[in-house]
Coordinates of C-alpha atoms and ligand atoms in Angstrom, one line a residue:
M1 CA -34.3 -14.1 6.6
S2 CA -34.2 -10.4 5.6
N3 CA -36.2 -9.6 2.5
A4 CA -35.0 -6.1 1.6
F5 CA -32.2 -4.9 -0.7
F6 CA -30.0 -3.0 1.8
T7 CA -27.8 -0.1 0.7
V8 CA -24.5 1.2 2.1
K9 CA -24.1 5.0 2.4
K10 CA -21.8 6.3 -0.2
P11 CA -18.8 7.4 1.8
L12 CA -17.0 10.7 1.9
N13 CA -13.2 10.7 2.5
E14 CA -12.3 11.1 6.2
P15 CA -11.3 14.7 6.8
I16 CA -7.7 15.3 7.8
L17 CA -7.4 16.8 11.2
S18 CA -5.1 19.8 11.5
Y19 CA -3.2 19.2 14.8
L20 CA -2.7 22.9 15.2
Q21 CA -1.2 24.3 18.4
G22 CA -3.8 24.1 21.1
S23 CA -6.2 21.8 19.1
P24 CA -7.9 19.0 21.1
E25 CA -6.5 16.4 18.7
R26 CA -2.9 17.7 19.3
I27 CA -3.3 17.6 23.0
S28 CA -4.7 14.1 23.1
L29 CA -2.0 12.8 20.6
K30 CA 0.8 14.3 22.7
G31 CA -0.7 12.5 25.7
K32 CA -0.9 9.2 23.9
L33 CA 2.7 9.5 22.6
K34 CA 3.9 9.9 26.2
E35 CA 1.7 7.0 27.4
L36 CA 2.9 4.6 24.8
K37 CA 6.6 5.5 25.4
E38 CA 6.2 4.8 29.1
Q39 CA 5.0 1.3 28.4
R40 CA 6.7 -1.7 26.9
I41 CA 4.1 -4.1 25.6
D42 CA 4.2 -7.8 24.8
I43 CA 2.6 -8.5 21.4
P44 CA 1.3 -12.0 20.9
V45 CA 0.5 -14.0 17.8
I46 CA -3.4 -14.0 17.5
I47 CA -4.9 -17.2 16.0
G48 CA -8.6 -18.0 16.1
G49 CA -8.9 -15.1 18.6
K50 CA -6.4 -16.6 21.0
E51 CA -3.3 -14.8 22.0
I52 CA -0.2 -17.0 21.8
Y53 CA 3.1 -16.1 23.3
T54 CA 5.6 -18.3 21.6
G55 CA 8.7 -17.1 23.5
N56 CA 10.6 -16.6 20.2
T57 CA 10.7 -12.8 20.3
K58 CA 12.0 -9.7 18.6
E59 CA 11.8 -6.0 19.5
C60 CA 9.9 -3.0 18.1
V61 CA 12.1 0.1 18.4
I62 CA 11.6 3.7 17.6
P63 CA 13.6 4.4 14.4
H64 CA 14.4 8.0 15.5
N65 CA 15.5 6.9 18.9
N66 CA 16.7 3.4 18.3
K67 CA 17.6 2.4 21.9
H68 CA 14.0 2.9 22.9
V69 CA 12.1 -0.4 22.9
L70 CA 8.3 0.0 22.5
A71 CA 7.4 -3.7 22.5
T72 CA 8.5 -7.3 22.3
Y73 CA 6.7 -9.3 19.7
H74 CA 6.3 -13.0 19.5
L75 CA 7.0 -14.8 16.2
A76 CA 4.8 -17.6 14.9
G77 CA 6.8 -20.8 14.2
E78 CA 5.8 -23.6 11.9
K79 CA 3.4 -25.0 14.5
E80 CA 1.5 -21.6 14.8
I81 CA 1.4 -21.1 11.1
K82 CA -0.2 -24.5 10.7
L83 CA -2.6 -23.6 13.5
A84 CA -3.5 -20.3 11.8
I85 CA -4.4 -22.2 8.6
E86 CA -6.6 -24.5 10.6
A87 CA -8.2 -21.5 12.4
A88 CA -8.9 -19.8 9.0
R89 CA -10.4 -23.0 7.6
L90 CA -12.6 -23.5 10.7
A91 CA -13.9 -19.9 10.7
K92 CA -14.6 -19.9 7.0
K93 CA -17.9 -21.9 7.0
E94 CA -19.6 -19.5 9.4
W95 CA -18.0 -16.3 8.1
E96 CA -19.1 -16.9 4.5
S97 CA -22.6 -17.5 5.6
V98 CA -22.8 -14.3 7.6
S99 CA -25.0 -11.9 5.5
W100 CA -23.0 -9.2 3.6
Q101 CA -24.7 -6.5 5.6
H102 CA -23.5 -7.9 8.9
R103 CA -20.0 -8.5 7.5
G104 CA -20.0 -4.9 6.2
A105 CA -21.3 -3.5 9.6
I106 CA -18.2 -4.9 11.4
F107 CA -15.9 -2.9 9.1
L108 CA -18.0 0.2 9.1
K109 CA -18.0 0.0 12.9
A110 CA -14.2 -0.3 12.8
A111 CA -14.0 2.8 10.6
E112 CA -16.2 4.7 13.1
L113 CA -14.1 3.6 16.1
L114 CA -10.9 4.6 14.2
S115 CA -12.4 8.0 13.3
G116 CA -13.1 8.5 17.1
S117 CA -11.5 6.9 20.1
W118 CA -8.9 4.8 18.3
R119 CA -7.5 7.6 16.2
T120 CA -4.8 8.8 18.6
T121 CA -3.7 5.3 19.4
L122 CA -3.1 4.3 15.8
N123 CA -1.5 7.7 14.9
A124 CA 0.8 7.6 18.0
A125 CA 1.8 4.0 17.3
T126 CA 2.6 4.8 13.7
M127 CA 4.6 7.9 14.6
L128 CA 6.7 6.0 17.1
G129 CA 7.0 2.7 15.4
Q130 CA 7.5 3.9 11.8
S131 CA 8.9 7.4 12.4
K132 CA 6.1 9.3 10.7
T133 CA 5.4 13.0 11.3
V134 CA 1.9 13.7 12.6
Y135 CA 0.6 14.7 9.2
Q136 CA 2.0 11.5 7.5
A137 CA 0.5 9.4 10.3
E138 CA -2.9 11.1 10.1
I139 CA -3.2 10.6 6.3
D140 CA -2.1 6.9 6.7
S141 CA -3.2 5.2 9.9
A142 CA -6.3 7.4 10.4
C143 CA -7.7 8.7 7.1
E144 CA -6.6 6.1 4.6
L145 CA -7.4 3.2 6.8
I146 CA -10.9 4.6 7.6
D147 CA -11.4 5.2 3.8
F148 CA -10.4 1.6 3.0
L149 CA -12.8 0.2 5.5
R150 CA -15.8 2.4 4.4
F151 CA -15.2 2.4 0.6
N152 CA -14.5 -1.3 0.4
T153 CA -17.8 -2.0 2.2
Y154 CA -19.6 0.3 -0.2
F155 CA -17.9 -1.2 -3.2
M156 CA -18.8 -4.7 -2.0
S157 CA -22.5 -3.7 -2.0
E158 CA -22.2 -2.2 -5.5
I159 CA -20.5 -5.3 -6.9
Y160 CA -23.3 -7.5 -5.5
T161 CA -25.9 -5.5 -7.4
D162 CA -24.2 -6.1 -10.7
Q163 CA -26.3 -8.8 -12.4
P164 CA -26.4 -10.3 -15.9
I165 CA -29.3 -9.8 -18.3
S166 CA -32.2 -12.3 -18.3
T167 CA -35.0 -13.2 -20.8
N168 CA -38.7 -13.8 -20.2
D169 CA -37.9 -17.5 -20.3
N170 CA -34.9 -17.6 -18.0
W171 CA -33.5 -15.8 -15.1
N172 CA -29.8 -15.4 -14.8
R173 CA -28.2 -14.6 -11.5
L174 CA -24.6 -14.0 -10.5
E175 CA -23.6 -15.1 -7.0
Y176 CA -20.4 -13.7 -5.7
R177 CA -18.9 -16.6 -3.6
P178 CA -15.7 -16.1 -1.6
L179 CA -12.7 -18.1 -2.7
E180 CA -12.5 -21.8 -1.8
G181 CA -9.6 -22.0 0.7
F182 CA -7.8 -19.3 2.7
V183 CA -6.0 -16.1 1.7
L184 CA -2.5 -15.0 2.8
A185 CA -1.9 -11.3 3.3
V186 CA 1.7 -10.1 3.6
S187 CA 2.1 -6.4 4.3
P188 CA 5.0 -3.9 4.1
F189 CA 6.3 -1.6 6.8
N190 CA 5.6 1.8 5.2
F191 CA 1.8 2.2 5.5
T192 CA -0.3 1.1 8.5
A193 CA -3.3 1.5 6.2
I194 CA -1.9 -1.0 3.8
G195 CA -1.3 -3.4 6.7
G196 CA -5.0 -3.2 7.6
N197 CA -6.3 -3.2 4.0
L198 CA -4.5 -6.4 2.8
P199 CA -6.3 -8.8 5.2
V200 CA -9.5 -6.7 5.4
A201 CA -10.3 -6.5 1.6
P202 CA -10.5 -10.4 1.2
A203 CA -12.3 -10.7 4.6
I204 CA -15.0 -8.2 3.5
M205 CA -15.7 -10.4 0.6
G206 CA -16.2 -13.4 2.9
N207 CA -12.8 -15.0 3.0
T208 CA -10.7 -15.9 6.0
V209 CA -7.1 -14.7 6.1
L210 CA -3.6 -15.2 7.5
W211 CA -2.0 -11.8 8.0
K212 CA 1.8 -11.6 8.2
P213 CA 2.7 -8.0 9.1
S214 CA 6.1 -6.6 8.4
G215 CA 8.5 -7.0 11.3
A216 CA 9.1 -3.2 11.2
A217 CA 5.4 -2.4 11.5
V218 CA 4.2 -5.0 14.0
Y219 CA 3.7 -2.4 16.6
S220 CA 1.0 -0.3 14.8
N221 CA -0.4 -3.3 13.0
Y222 CA -1.1 -5.1 16.3
F223 CA -3.3 -2.1 17.3
V224 CA -5.1 -2.5 13.9
M225 CA -5.8 -6.1 14.8
K226 CA -7.1 -5.1 18.3
L227 CA -9.3 -2.5 16.7
L228 CA -10.9 -5.1 14.3
Q229 CA -11.5 -7.4 17.3
E230 CA -13.2 -4.6 19.2
A231 CA -15.4 -3.9 16.2
G232 CA -16.6 -7.5 16.4
L233 CA -14.6 -9.4 13.9
P234 CA -15.2 -13.1 14.6
D235 CA -12.3 -15.2 15.8
G236 CA -10.3 -16.8 13.0
V237 CA -11.4 -14.5 10.2
I238 CA -8.1 -12.7 10.3
N239 CA -5.2 -14.4 12.1
F240 CA -2.3 -12.2 13.0
I241 CA 1.0 -14.0 12.6
P242 CA 4.2 -12.1 12.7
S243 CA 6.8 -14.5 11.4
S244 CA 9.8 -15.1 9.2
G245 CA 8.8 -14.7 5.5
N246 CA 10.8 -17.8 4.4
L247 CA 9.2 -20.0 7.1
L248 CA 5.8 -18.7 6.3
G249 CA 6.3 -19.4 2.6
D250 CA 7.5 -22.9 3.3
V251 CA 4.3 -23.8 5.1
V252 CA 1.7 -21.7 3.3
F253 CA 2.8 -22.1 -0.3
N254 CA 2.7 -25.9 0.1
H255 CA -0.9 -26.0 1.3
Q256 CA -3.5 -27.3 -1.1
E257 CA -6.1 -24.8 0.1
L258 CA -4.1 -21.7 -0.6
A259 CA -6.7 -19.6 -2.5
G260 CA -5.1 -16.2 -2.8
V261 CA -2.2 -14.0 -1.9
H262 CA -2.6 -10.3 -1.1
F263 CA 0.9 -8.8 -1.1
T264 CA 2.5 -5.3 -0.9
G265 CA 6.2 -5.0 -0.7
S266 CA 9.3 -5.2 -2.9
T267 CA 9.4 -6.6 -6.4
Q268 CA 12.1 -9.1 -5.4
V269 CA 10.0 -10.7 -2.7
F270 CA 6.9 -10.8 -4.9
N271 CA 8.9 -12.5 -7.7
T272 CA 10.1 -15.2 -5.2
M273 CA 6.5 -15.8 -4.1
W274 CA 5.2 -16.0 -7.6
K275 CA 7.9 -18.5 -8.6
T276 CA 7.3 -20.7 -5.6
I277 CA 3.5 -20.7 -6.2
G278 CA 4.2 -21.5 -9.9
N279 CA 6.5 -24.4 -9.0
N280 CA 3.8 -25.7 -6.6
I281 CA 0.9 -25.3 -8.9
E282 CA 0.0 -29.0 -9.0
K283 CA -0.5 -29.0 -5.3
Y284 CA -3.4 -26.5 -5.1
N285 CA -7.1 -27.2 -5.4
S286 CA -7.6 -24.0 -7.3
Y287 CA -5.4 -21.5 -9.1
P288 CA -4.4 -19.1 -6.3
K289 CA -5.3 -15.4 -7.1
I290 CA -2.1 -13.5 -6.8
V291 CA -2.3 -9.8 -6.2
G292 CA 0.9 -7.8 -5.5
E293 CA 1.6 -4.1 -5.5
T294 CA 5.4 -3.8 -5.5
G295 CA 8.3 -1.3 -6.1
G296 CA 8.5 1.9 -8.0
K297 CA 11.0 4.4 -9.5
D298 CA 8.6 7.3 -9.8
F299 CA 9.3 10.4 -11.9
I300 CA 8.6 14.1 -12.3
F301 CA 9.1 15.4 -15.8
A302 CA 9.2 19.2 -16.1
H303 CA 8.6 20.9 -19.4
K304 CA 10.2 24.3 -20.1
D305 CA 6.8 25.9 -19.3
A306 CA 6.4 24.5 -15.9
N307 CA 5.6 26.8 -13.0
V308 CA 8.8 26.7 -10.9
E309 CA 7.3 27.1 -7.4
Q310 CA 4.7 24.4 -8.1
L311 CA 7.4 22.1 -9.5
V312 CA 9.8 22.6 -6.5
T313 CA 7.0 22.0 -4.0
A314 CA 6.1 18.8 -5.7
L315 CA 9.8 17.7 -5.9
I316 CA 10.3 18.4 -2.1
R317 CA 7.0 16.8 -0.9
G318 CA 7.1 14.0 -3.5
A319 CA 10.7 13.0 -2.7
F320 CA 11.2 13.7 1.0
E321 CA 7.9 13.2 2.8
Y322 CA 8.1 10.1 5.0
Q323 CA 11.8 10.1 4.2
G324 CA 11.1 9.0 0.6
Q325 CA 9.8 5.6 1.9
K326 CA 6.7 5.6 -0.2
C327 CA 6.3 3.3 -3.2
S328 CA 5.1 6.5 -5.0
A329 CA 8.0 8.8 -3.9
A330 CA 9.5 11.0 -6.6
S331 CA 13.0 9.7 -6.9
R332 CA 14.0 10.8 -10.4
A333 CA 13.3 14.0 -12.2
Y334 CA 13.9 15.3 -15.7
I335 CA 14.2 19.1 -15.8
S336 CA 14.3 21.3 -19.0
A337 CA 17.6 23.1 -19.3
Q338 CA 15.6 26.3 -19.9
L339 CA 14.2 26.1 -16.4
W340 CA 17.2 24.6 -14.6
E341 CA 19.0 27.6 -13.2
E342 CA 15.8 29.0 -11.7
V343 CA 14.7 25.5 -10.4
R344 CA 18.1 24.9 -8.9
G345 CA 18.0 28.2 -6.9
V346 CA 14.5 27.8 -5.5
L347 CA 14.9 24.0 -4.8
I348 CA 18.2 24.4 -2.9
K349 CA 16.9 27.4 -1.0
E350 CA 13.6 25.6 0.0
A351 CA 15.0 22.1 0.6
S352 CA 17.8 23.5 2.8
T353 CA 15.1 24.6 5.3
I354 CA 13.9 21.0 5.9
N355 CA 14.3 19.9 9.5
V356 CA 15.1 16.2 10.1
G357 CA 14.7 14.8 13.6
N358 CA 12.4 13.4 16.2
V359 CA 8.8 13.3 14.8
E360 CA 7.4 14.1 18.2
D361 CA 8.8 17.6 17.6
F362 CA 6.1 18.8 15.2
S363 CA 8.4 21.3 13.5
N364 CA 10.3 18.5 11.8
F365 CA 9.3 17.7 8.3
M366 CA 11.2 14.4 8.2
G367 CA 12.0 11.6 10.7
A368 CA 14.3 8.6 10.5
V369 CA 14.4 5.8 8.0
I370 CA 12.9 2.6 9.2
D371 CA 15.9 0.5 10.3
Q372 CA 19.6 -0.3 10.0
K373 CA 19.2 -2.3 6.9
A374 CA 17.4 0.5 5.1
Y375 CA 19.9 3.1 6.4
D376 CA 22.9 1.1 5.1
K377 CA 21.3 0.5 1.7
I378 CA 20.4 4.2 1.2
K379 CA 23.8 5.3 2.5
G380 CA 25.3 3.0 0.0
Y381 CA 23.6 4.7 -2.9
I382 CA 24.7 8.1 -1.6
E383 CA 28.3 6.9 -1.3
Y384 CA 28.1 5.5 -4.9
A385 CA 27.0 8.9 -6.2
K386 CA 29.7 10.7 -4.2
A387 CA 32.3 8.5 -5.8
S388 CA 31.0 8.9 -9.3
D389 CA 32.2 11.4 -11.9
Q390 CA 28.8 11.4 -13.5
A391 CA 27.1 12.7 -10.4
E392 CA 27.3 15.6 -8.0
I393 CA 25.5 15.9 -4.6
I394 CA 23.9 19.3 -4.7
L395 CA 22.1 19.0 -1.3
G396 CA 22.4 16.9 1.8
G397 CA 24.2 13.5 1.6
R398 CA 25.0 13.2 5.3
C399 CA 23.9 10.2 7.4
D400 CA 24.0 9.7 11.1
D401 CA 22.8 6.6 13.0
S402 CA 24.1 7.4 16.4
L403 CA 20.6 8.2 17.8
G404 CA 18.3 7.1 15.1
Y405 CA 18.5 6.2 11.4
F406 CA 18.8 9.8 10.1
I407 CA 19.5 10.6 6.5
E408 CA 19.5 14.2 5.2
P409 CA 17.3 15.0 2.2
T410 CA 19.7 14.4 -0.6
I411 CA 19.7 15.7 -4.2
I412 CA 22.0 14.2 -6.8
L413 CA 22.5 15.9 -10.1
T414 CA 23.6 13.5 -12.9
T415 CA 24.8 13.8 -16.5
D416 CA 23.6 10.3 -17.2
P417 CA 19.8 9.6 -17.5
H418 CA 20.6 5.9 -17.0
F419 CA 22.7 6.6 -13.8
K420 CA 22.2 4.0 -11.0
T421 CA 20.2 6.3 -8.8
M422 CA 18.0 7.3 -11.8
T423 CA 16.9 3.7 -12.4
E424 CA 17.0 1.7 -9.2
E425 CA 14.5 1.9 -6.3
I426 CA 16.3 3.4 -3.3
F427 CA 13.4 3.8 -0.9
G428 CA 14.9 6.7 1.0
P429 CA 15.2 10.5 0.9
V430 CA 17.3 10.7 -2.3
L431 CA 16.2 12.5 -5.4
T432 CA 18.2 12.4 -8.6
L433 CA 17.9 15.1 -11.3
Y434 CA 18.8 15.0 -14.9
V435 CA 18.7 18.2 -17.0
Y436 CA 17.7 17.8 -20.7
K437 CA 18.2 20.1 -23.6
E438 CA 15.1 21.3 -25.3
E439 CA 16.0 19.6 -28.6
D440 CA 16.1 16.3 -26.6
F441 CA 12.6 16.7 -25.2
E442 CA 11.1 13.6 -27.0
E443 CA 14.1 11.5 -26.6
T444 CA 14.2 12.2 -22.9
L445 CA 10.5 11.3 -22.6
D446 CA 11.4 7.9 -24.2
I447 CA 14.2 7.5 -21.6
C448 CA 11.8 8.3 -18.8
N449 CA 9.4 5.7 -20.2
S450 CA 11.9 2.9 -20.7
S451 CA 14.9 3.2 -18.4
T452 CA 13.4 1.4 -15.3
I453 CA 11.6 -1.8 -14.8
Y454 CA 8.8 -0.1 -13.0
G455 CA 5.5 1.6 -13.9
L456 CA 4.0 2.9 -10.7
T457 CA 3.6 6.7 -10.5
G458 CA 4.8 9.7 -12.4
A459 CA 4.0 13.4 -12.8
I460 CA 4.4 15.9 -15.6
F461 CA 4.6 19.7 -15.1
S462 CA 3.8 22.4 -17.7
Q463 CA 1.5 25.3 -18.3
D464 CA 1.3 24.5 -22.0
R465 CA -1.7 22.3 -22.9
G466 CA 0.0 21.1 -26.1
A467 CA 3.0 19.9 -24.1
L468 CA 0.8 18.2 -21.5
I469 CA -1.0 16.3 -24.3
K470 CA 2.2 15.2 -25.8
M471 CA 3.8 14.1 -22.5
E472 CA 0.6 12.2 -21.4
A473 CA 0.5 10.3 -24.6
H474 CA 4.2 9.5 -24.6
L475 CA 4.2 8.3 -21.0
R476 CA 0.9 6.3 -21.3
N477 CA 2.4 3.1 -20.0
A478 CA 5.0 4.6 -17.7
A479 CA 2.7 4.9 -14.7
G480 CA -0.5 3.4 -13.3
N481 CA -1.0 6.7 -11.3
F482 CA -0.3 9.7 -13.5
Y483 CA -0.3 13.2 -12.2
I484 CA -0.5 16.5 -14.1
N485 CA 0.9 19.5 -12.3
D486 CA 0.9 17.6 -9.0
K487 CA 3.3 15.5 -7.0
P488 CA 3.2 11.7 -7.7
T489 CA 2.4 10.7 -4.1
G490 CA -0.7 11.0 -1.9
A491 CA -3.3 8.9 -3.7
V492 CA -6.7 9.1 -1.9
V493 CA -9.0 6.1 -1.7
G494 CA -12.1 6.5 -4.0
Q495 CA -10.4 9.4 -5.8
Q496 CA -7.2 8.0 -7.3
P497 CA -7.4 4.1 -7.2
F498 CA -3.8 3.1 -6.7
G499 CA -1.4 0.7 -8.4
G500 CA 1.0 0.2 -11.3
S501 CA 2.1 -2.4 -13.8
R502 CA 5.3 -3.6 -15.3
K503 CA 7.4 -4.7 -12.2
S504 CA 5.4 -2.5 -10.0
G505 CA 2.7 -5.1 -9.5
T506 CA -0.5 -6.6 -10.8
N507 CA -2.2 -3.2 -10.8
D508 CA -5.4 -4.4 -9.1
K509 CA -5.9 -0.9 -7.7
A510 CA -6.1 -1.0 -3.9
G511 CA -9.2 0.5 -2.4
S512 CA -11.3 0.0 -5.5
K513 CA -13.8 -2.5 -6.9
L514 CA -11.1 -3.9 -9.1
N515 CA -9.2 -5.2 -6.1
L516 CA -12.3 -6.7 -4.4
L517 CA -13.1 -8.5 -7.7
R518 CA -10.0 -10.6 -7.1
W519 CA -11.3 -12.1 -3.8
M520 CA -14.4 -13.8 -5.2
N521 CA -15.3 -16.8 -7.1
P522 CA -18.5 -15.9 -9.0
R523 CA -21.2 -18.5 -9.8
T524 CA -23.6 -18.0 -12.6
I525 CA -27.1 -19.5 -12.0
K526 CA -29.5 -19.9 -14.9
E527 CA -33.0 -21.0 -14.2
T528 CA -35.2 -21.9 -17.2
F529 CA -39.0 -21.5 -16.8
N530 CA -40.2 -23.5 -19.7
P531 CA -37.5 -26.2 -20.5
P532 CA -37.7 -27.9 -23.9
T533 CA -39.1 -31.5 -23.9
N534 CA -37.7 -32.7 -27.3
Y535 CA -34.1 -32.6 -28.4
R536 CA -35.0 -32.0 -32.1
Y537 CA -34.8 -28.4 -33.4
P538 CA -37.6 -27.1 -35.6
Y539 CA -35.2 -26.6 -38.6
M540 CA -34.6 -30.4 -38.6
G541 CA -38.1 -31.1 -39.7
Ligands
NAD601 P1 9.6 -6.2 1.7 O1 9.4 -6.8 0.3 O2 11.0 -6.2 2.3 O3 8.6 -6.8 2.7 C1 7.2 -6.9 2.5 C2 6.7 -8.0 3.3 O4 7.1 -9.3 2.8 C3 7.1 -8.0 4.8 O5 6.0 -8.4 5.6 C4 8.2 -9.0 4.8 O6 8.5 -9.6 6.1 C5 7.7 -10.1 3.8 N1 8.7 -11.0 3.3 C6 10.0 -10.7 3.0 N2 10.6 -11.8 2.5 C7 9.6 -12.8 2.4 C8 9.5 -14.1 1.9 N3 10.6 -14.7 1.4 N4 8.4 -14.8 1.9 C9 7.2 -14.2 2.4 N5 7.2 -12.9 2.9 C10 8.4 -12.2 2.9 O7 9.1 -4.6 1.5 P2 9.1 -3.5 2.6 O8 10.5 -3.0 2.8 O9 8.3 -3.8 3.8 O10 8.3 -2.3 1.8 C11 8.9 -1.6 0.9 C12 8.6 -2.1 -0.5 O11 7.2 -2.1 -0.7 C13 9.1 -1.1 -1.6 O12 9.7 -1.8 -2.6 C14 7.9 -0.4 -2.0 O13 7.9 0.2 -3.3 C15 6.8 -1.4 -1.9 N6 5.5 -0.9 -1.7 C16 4.7 -0.9 -2.8 C17 3.4 -0.3 -2.7 C18 2.5 -0.3 -3.9 O14 1.3 0.0 -3.7 N7 3.0 -0.6 -5.1 C19 3.0 0.2 -1.5 C20 3.9 0.2 -0.4 C21 5.1 -0.4 -0.5

């Protein structure tokens, strides 16, 4: 048994590589993109370390070139989901007895592999499978995932050092046990890093996990699973089970040993999960910990003293990077009438230069949206705005799915701050603007605060400190990640812990200690050195 108190190096965020013309990273990425496109791989279910090819398959296609099939993936059926639960139960005993430093070493090693030889694979897979530009892939599947792995290991070690006070007569200890049972991780399509983090965070704390990736991100997520295996993750600790959400729910939410759910995705799916768990509550051995980061309707609020160039850059990057498919994407903005004419001119001029197309062409700022379902939904919102007399499309609005699911960056100007596209999550490259009169400044802040069900991210712009103070106070509960003179996207692990409340989730802040605290079951141990030998208290005599 080791007898030292080990420490984990405090991590620094992974540097973002530039991918400039002629750089080694650009050359190797281009090579990897070509290599992956020339193959068509078969992706198995991975349970207890074993690869299972069920024969019930679906395809992974390139969203910006949707006739190109990258992979066939096998779906877990009821039998495999039950097998995965058994594998997680079996692996648990050994995994929870592995010392924390050895658990941590596996994830630190995975981070190191990803920072080096695995980087191009994960980035290329994310670019092809999810239609991310090189920069969007680099900040997601490389930097953010590396940060999650390193910071979570560091935060784990910090949590373990947190101990209660003791007296001379007793010693109080807090032991951070993993949960009793298994954890279900269900991840969304839009971030490879979230795919990795959802199973990894509970696993770092000593839990074993069933990981259901999104059908639209199986391709990159499979490589994450292979990376974790190469780093030495023992069989059964994380079980990779692409499957139908409904079928998975039927099996997992009826199992008495369900101990936790780590979910990121839409509010609607999370509501269904929560209701099912609530209805089944008598069946479980413990109360399952439910962590969910869900939808958003994120805002930018511009005061009359905002800097126009800064504001326009934030609107464009915030609304259109990754085709607006970020939970944090700016999708509604409130602009002071005093600024509007200038903002309109610069915004239209700048946004008109955006190139949409194949992300393998590095000059494109945007790729395609993820799939036909998303394309149809986003197009529906644009059609709705086109038909409305309360809205005008001032940029974009054209959609074309003949080669890939392409939607132009679209800006809608509305006269109604409660307009449909001002209040509902669209999850596409659509920004709606509302221009307010100066005398309605406070009333418009109230509308910004209360007109949606969400509370995820938001940004305010002004050069006037007094106005910033007023806006920050007014919008206190409107966003879990609040930005001053910056876009509302791009949270960095360790710098801006991420998550929101209201119908945006349980706000357990991914990539922070707060999240890891949900995956444990602490035990307080009190040892008394001189126990009393008589039940009578002195005052009784
Ligand atoms: P989604 O809700 O459609 O799917 C998320 C996951 O749930 C997928 O793996 C899906 O297959 C699964 N699923 C669907 N129905 C299910 C069911 N009945 N039972 C069990 N699992 C089921 O979301 P998406 O389209 O992949 O991602 C986009 C959504 O995620 C947006 O709403 C976005 O705001 C949200 N999101 C939130 C955050 C955050 O941190 N708040 C981050 C990323 C994405």
